[in-house]
Amino acid sequence: MTILLVDDESKFRDSLAKRLSMRGFNTVDVDNGEDAIKIVRSDSDIDIVLLDRKMPGMNGEQVLHEIKAFRPELQVIMLTAYGSLKSAMEIGKMEAYAYMEKPADFDELIKTIEAAREDKVHLMEK
């Protein structure tokens, strides 16, 4: 399984990529939404996107909208250090698979990734 990490914080991205690779996941990481969209459009091996909500340039909501327009079956997990119930509800309307606050508990994140992968398989079967 390949996970696309999209976060403007390089330390967070590098650390998460290392931890995910230790669990057997392949990762591709970028620091902005524009590059994330390019990768989603060109790499059909991306299975899950971990997407930061607040970034310079395109924010997470804009990136989510573009990803879903191009690949509606792709599961996107939104991560943010600036969470609120209102923003979670707004993102829920935009079909994010899940919404998690940073720093997310790593085991919970893994469970969410696994659940998203299972749901993607069921979506693709339909």
PDB file of C-alpha atoms in Angstrom:
ATOM      1  CA  MET A   1       0.000   0.000   0.000  1.00  0.00           C
ATOM      2  CA  THR A   2       1.254   3.471  -0.863  1.00  0.00           C
ATOM      3  CA  ILE A   3       0.425   6.487   1.266  1.00  0.00           C
ATOM      4  CA  LEU A   4       0.831  10.069   0.081  1.00  0.00           C
ATOM      5  CA  LEU A   5       1.833  12.375   2.946  1.00  0.00           C
ATOM      6  CA  VAL A   6       1.032  16.040   2.366  1.00  0.00           C
ATOM      7  CA  ASP A   7       2.280  18.372   5.093  1.00  0.00           C
ATOM      8  CA  ASP A   8       4.300  21.587   5.057  1.00  0.00           C
ATOM      9  CA  GLU A   9       6.113  20.627   8.289  1.00  0.00           C
ATOM     10  CA  SER A  10       9.154  18.652   7.127  1.00  0.00           C
ATOM     11  CA  LYS A  11      10.028  17.222  10.562  1.00  0.00           C
ATOM     12  CA  PHE A  12       6.503  15.879  11.019  1.00  0.00           C
ATOM     13  CA  ARG A  13       6.424  14.483   7.475  1.00  0.00           C
ATOM     14  CA  ASP A  14       9.846  12.813   7.763  1.00  0.00           C
ATOM     15  CA  SER A  15       9.053  11.301  11.144  1.00  0.00           C
ATOM     16  CA  LEU A  16       5.688   9.964  10.025  1.00  0.00           C
ATOM     17  CA  ALA A  17       7.153   8.559   6.799  1.00  0.00           C
ATOM     18  CA  LYS A  18       9.793   6.655   8.794  1.00  0.00           C
ATOM     19  CA  ARG A  19       7.242   5.281  11.248  1.00  0.00           C
ATOM     20  CA  LEU A  20       4.904   4.196   8.446  1.00  0.00           C
ATOM     21  CA  SER A  21       7.715   2.503   6.516  1.00  0.00           C
ATOM     22  CA  MET A  22       8.640   0.567   9.671  1.00  0.00           C
ATOM     23  CA  ARG A  23       5.054  -0.775   9.585  1.00  0.00           C
ATOM     24  CA  GLY A  24       5.477  -1.873   5.968  1.00  0.00           C
ATOM     25  CA  PHE A  25       3.834   1.024   4.140  1.00  0.00           C
ATOM     26  CA  ASN A  26       5.349   2.716   1.099  1.00  0.00           C
ATOM     27  CA  THR A  27       5.229   6.485   1.355  1.00  0.00           C
ATOM     28  CA  VAL A  28       5.508   9.403  -1.009  1.00  0.00           C
ATOM     29  CA  ASP A  29       5.688  12.808   0.634  1.00  0.00           C
ATOM     30  CA  VAL A  30       5.307  16.385  -0.513  1.00  0.00           C
ATOM     31  CA  ASP A  31       5.159  19.718   1.285  1.00  0.00           C
ATOM     32  CA  ASN A  32       2.332  21.393  -0.645  1.00  0.00           C
ATOM     33  CA  GLY A  33      -1.062  20.810  -2.178  1.00  0.00           C
ATOM     34  CA  GLU A  34      -0.109  21.575  -5.755  1.00  0.00           C
ATOM     35  CA  ASP A  35       2.462  18.749  -5.812  1.00  0.00           C
ATOM     36  CA  ALA A  36       0.002  16.426  -4.082  1.00  0.00           C
ATOM     37  CA  ILE A  37      -2.547  16.944  -6.854  1.00  0.00           C
ATOM     38  CA  LYS A  38       0.099  16.317  -9.532  1.00  0.00           C
ATOM     39  CA  ILE A  39       1.073  13.040  -7.861  1.00  0.00           C
ATOM     40  CA  VAL A  40      -2.524  11.872  -7.457  1.00  0.00           C
ATOM     41  CA  ARG A  41      -3.128  12.566 -11.145  1.00  0.00           C
ATOM     42  CA  SER A  42       0.041  10.786 -12.307  1.00  0.00           C
ATOM     43  CA  ASP A  43       0.481   7.903  -9.829  1.00  0.00           C
ATOM     44  CA  SER A  44      -2.373   5.409  -9.719  1.00  0.00           C
ATOM     45  CA  ASP A  45      -0.539   3.434  -7.008  1.00  0.00           C
ATOM     46  CA  ILE A  46      -1.489   5.973  -4.324  1.00  0.00           C
ATOM     47  CA  ASP A  47      -3.991   4.243  -2.028  1.00  0.00           C
ATOM     48  CA  ILE A  48      -4.440   6.680   0.865  1.00  0.00           C
ATOM     49  CA  VAL A  49      -3.691  10.387   1.319  1.00  0.00           C
ATOM     50  CA  LEU A  50      -2.752  11.848   4.714  1.00  0.00           C
ATOM     51  CA  LEU A  51      -3.454  15.531   4.199  1.00  0.00           C
ATOM     52  CA  ASP A  52      -2.632  18.468   6.447  1.00  0.00           C
ATOM     53  CA  ARG A  53      -5.449  20.983   6.708  1.00  0.00           C
ATOM     54  CA  LYS A  54      -3.438  24.196   7.116  1.00  0.00           C
ATOM     55  CA  MET A  55      -0.683  24.797   4.570  1.00  0.00           C
ATOM     56  CA  PRO A  56       0.614  27.818   2.679  1.00  0.00           C
ATOM     57  CA  GLY A  57      -0.804  28.103  -0.815  1.00  0.00           C
ATOM     58  CA  MET A  58      -3.583  25.565  -1.310  1.00  0.00           C
ATOM     59  CA  ASN A  59      -5.104  24.511   1.997  1.00  0.00           C
ATOM     60  CA  GLY A  60      -6.219  20.975   2.776  1.00  0.00           C
ATOM     61  CA  GLU A  61      -9.852  21.582   1.887  1.00  0.00           C
ATOM     62  CA  GLN A  62      -8.906  22.830  -1.587  1.00  0.00           C
ATOM     63  CA  VAL A  63      -6.598  19.852  -2.130  1.00  0.00           C
ATOM     64  CA  LEU A  64      -9.281  17.428  -0.915  1.00  0.00           C
ATOM     65  CA  HIS A  65     -11.795  18.925  -3.353  1.00  0.00           C
ATOM     66  CA  GLU A  66      -9.366  18.549  -6.288  1.00  0.00           C
ATOM     67  CA  ILE A  67      -8.421  14.978  -5.329  1.00  0.00           C
ATOM     68  CA  LYS A  68     -12.063  13.896  -4.996  1.00  0.00           C
ATOM     69  CA  ALA A  69     -12.953  15.504  -8.327  1.00  0.00           C
ATOM     70  CA  PHE A  70     -10.248  13.476 -10.074  1.00  0.00           C
ATOM     71  CA  ARG A  71     -10.246  10.237  -8.021  1.00  0.00           C
ATOM     72  CA  PRO A  72     -13.423   9.976  -5.930  1.00  0.00           C
ATOM     73  CA  GLU A  73     -12.485   6.500  -4.680  1.00  0.00           C
ATOM     74  CA  LEU A  74      -9.232   7.723  -3.102  1.00  0.00           C
ATOM     75  CA  GLN A  75      -9.474   7.815   0.685  1.00  0.00           C
ATOM     76  CA  VAL A  76      -8.211  11.027   2.279  1.00  0.00           C
ATOM     77  CA  ILE A  77      -7.473  11.332   5.998  1.00  0.00           C
ATOM     78  CA  MET A  78      -7.280  14.952   7.115  1.00  0.00           C
ATOM     79  CA  LEU A  79      -4.789  15.860   9.839  1.00  0.00           C
ATOM     80  CA  THR A  80      -4.697  19.155  11.658  1.00  0.00           C
ATOM     81  CA  ALA A  81      -3.228  20.796  14.704  1.00  0.00           C
ATOM     82  CA  TYR A  82      -6.078  23.315  14.537  1.00  0.00           C
ATOM     83  CA  GLY A  83      -9.110  21.089  14.966  1.00  0.00           C
ATOM     84  CA  SER A  84     -12.633  22.026  15.833  1.00  0.00           C
ATOM     85  CA  LEU A  85     -15.986  20.299  15.585  1.00  0.00           C
ATOM     86  CA  LYS A  86     -17.179  22.873  13.035  1.00  0.00           C
ATOM     87  CA  SER A  87     -14.217  22.339  10.722  1.00  0.00           C
ATOM     88  CA  ALA A  88     -14.543  18.555  11.087  1.00  0.00           C
ATOM     89  CA  MET A  89     -18.183  18.784  10.046  1.00  0.00           C
ATOM     90  CA  GLU A  90     -17.285  20.967   7.061  1.00  0.00           C
ATOM     91  CA  ILE A  91     -14.612  18.493   5.965  1.00  0.00           C
ATOM     92  CA  GLY A  92     -17.030  15.608   6.527  1.00  0.00           C
ATOM     93  CA  LYS A  93     -19.300  17.171   3.949  1.00  0.00           C
ATOM     94  CA  MET A  94     -16.408  17.107   1.487  1.00  0.00           C
ATOM     95  CA  GLU A  95     -16.007  13.347   1.777  1.00  0.00           C
ATOM     96  CA  ALA A  96     -12.798  13.098   3.761  1.00  0.00           C
ATOM     97  CA  TYR A  97     -12.582   9.563   5.085  1.00  0.00           C
ATOM     98  CA  ALA A  98     -11.557  10.708   8.559  1.00  0.00           C
ATOM     99  CA  TYR A  99     -10.503  13.791  10.463  1.00  0.00           C
ATOM    100  CA  MET A 100      -7.746  13.483  13.085  1.00  0.00           C
ATOM    101  CA  GLU A 101      -5.977  16.021  15.264  1.00  0.00           C
ATOM    102  CA  LYS A 102      -2.184  16.243  15.262  1.00  0.00           C
ATOM    103  CA  PRO A 103      -0.322  14.726  16.846  1.00  0.00           C
ATOM    104  CA  ALA A 104      -2.565  11.724  16.212  1.00  0.00           C
ATOM    105  CA  ASP A 105      -2.024   8.603  18.269  1.00  0.00           C
ATOM    106  CA  PHE A 106       0.049   6.449  15.907  1.00  0.00           C
ATOM    107  CA  ASP A 107      -1.851   3.220  16.585  1.00  0.00           C
ATOM    108  CA  GLU A 108      -5.146   5.035  15.991  1.00  0.00           C
ATOM    109  CA  LEU A 109      -3.758   6.431  12.749  1.00  0.00           C
ATOM    110  CA  ILE A 110      -2.738   2.939  11.611  1.00  0.00           C
ATOM    111  CA  LYS A 111      -6.236   1.619  12.434  1.00  0.00           C
ATOM    112  CA  THR A 112      -7.766   4.473  10.442  1.00  0.00           C
ATOM    113  CA  ILE A 113      -5.456   3.805   7.482  1.00  0.00           C
ATOM    114  CA  GLU A 114      -6.346   0.094   7.537  1.00  0.00           C
ATOM    115  CA  ALA A 115     -10.069   0.880   7.733  1.00  0.00           C
ATOM    116  CA  ALA A 116      -9.749   3.342   4.840  1.00  0.00           C
ATOM    117  CA  ARG A 117      -7.981   0.692   2.762  1.00  0.00           C
ATOM    118  CA  GLU A 118     -10.779  -1.798   3.462  1.00  0.00           C
ATOM    119  CA  ASP A 119     -13.426   0.746   2.519  1.00  0.00           C
ATOM    120  CA  LYS A 120     -11.571   1.600  -0.696  1.00  0.00           C
ATOM    121  CA  VAL A 121     -11.579  -2.077  -1.675  1.00  0.00           C
ATOM    122  CA  HIS A 122     -15.365  -2.195  -1.128  1.00  0.00           C
ATOM    123  CA  LEU A 123     -15.841   1.023  -3.136  1.00  0.00           C
ATOM    124  CA  MET A 124     -13.814  -0.369  -6.022  1.00  0.00           C
ATOM    125  CA  GLU A 125     -15.905  -3.573  -6.024  1.00  0.00           C
ATOM    126  CA  LYS A 126     -19.062  -1.501  -6.500  1.00  0.00           C
TER     127      LYS A 126
END
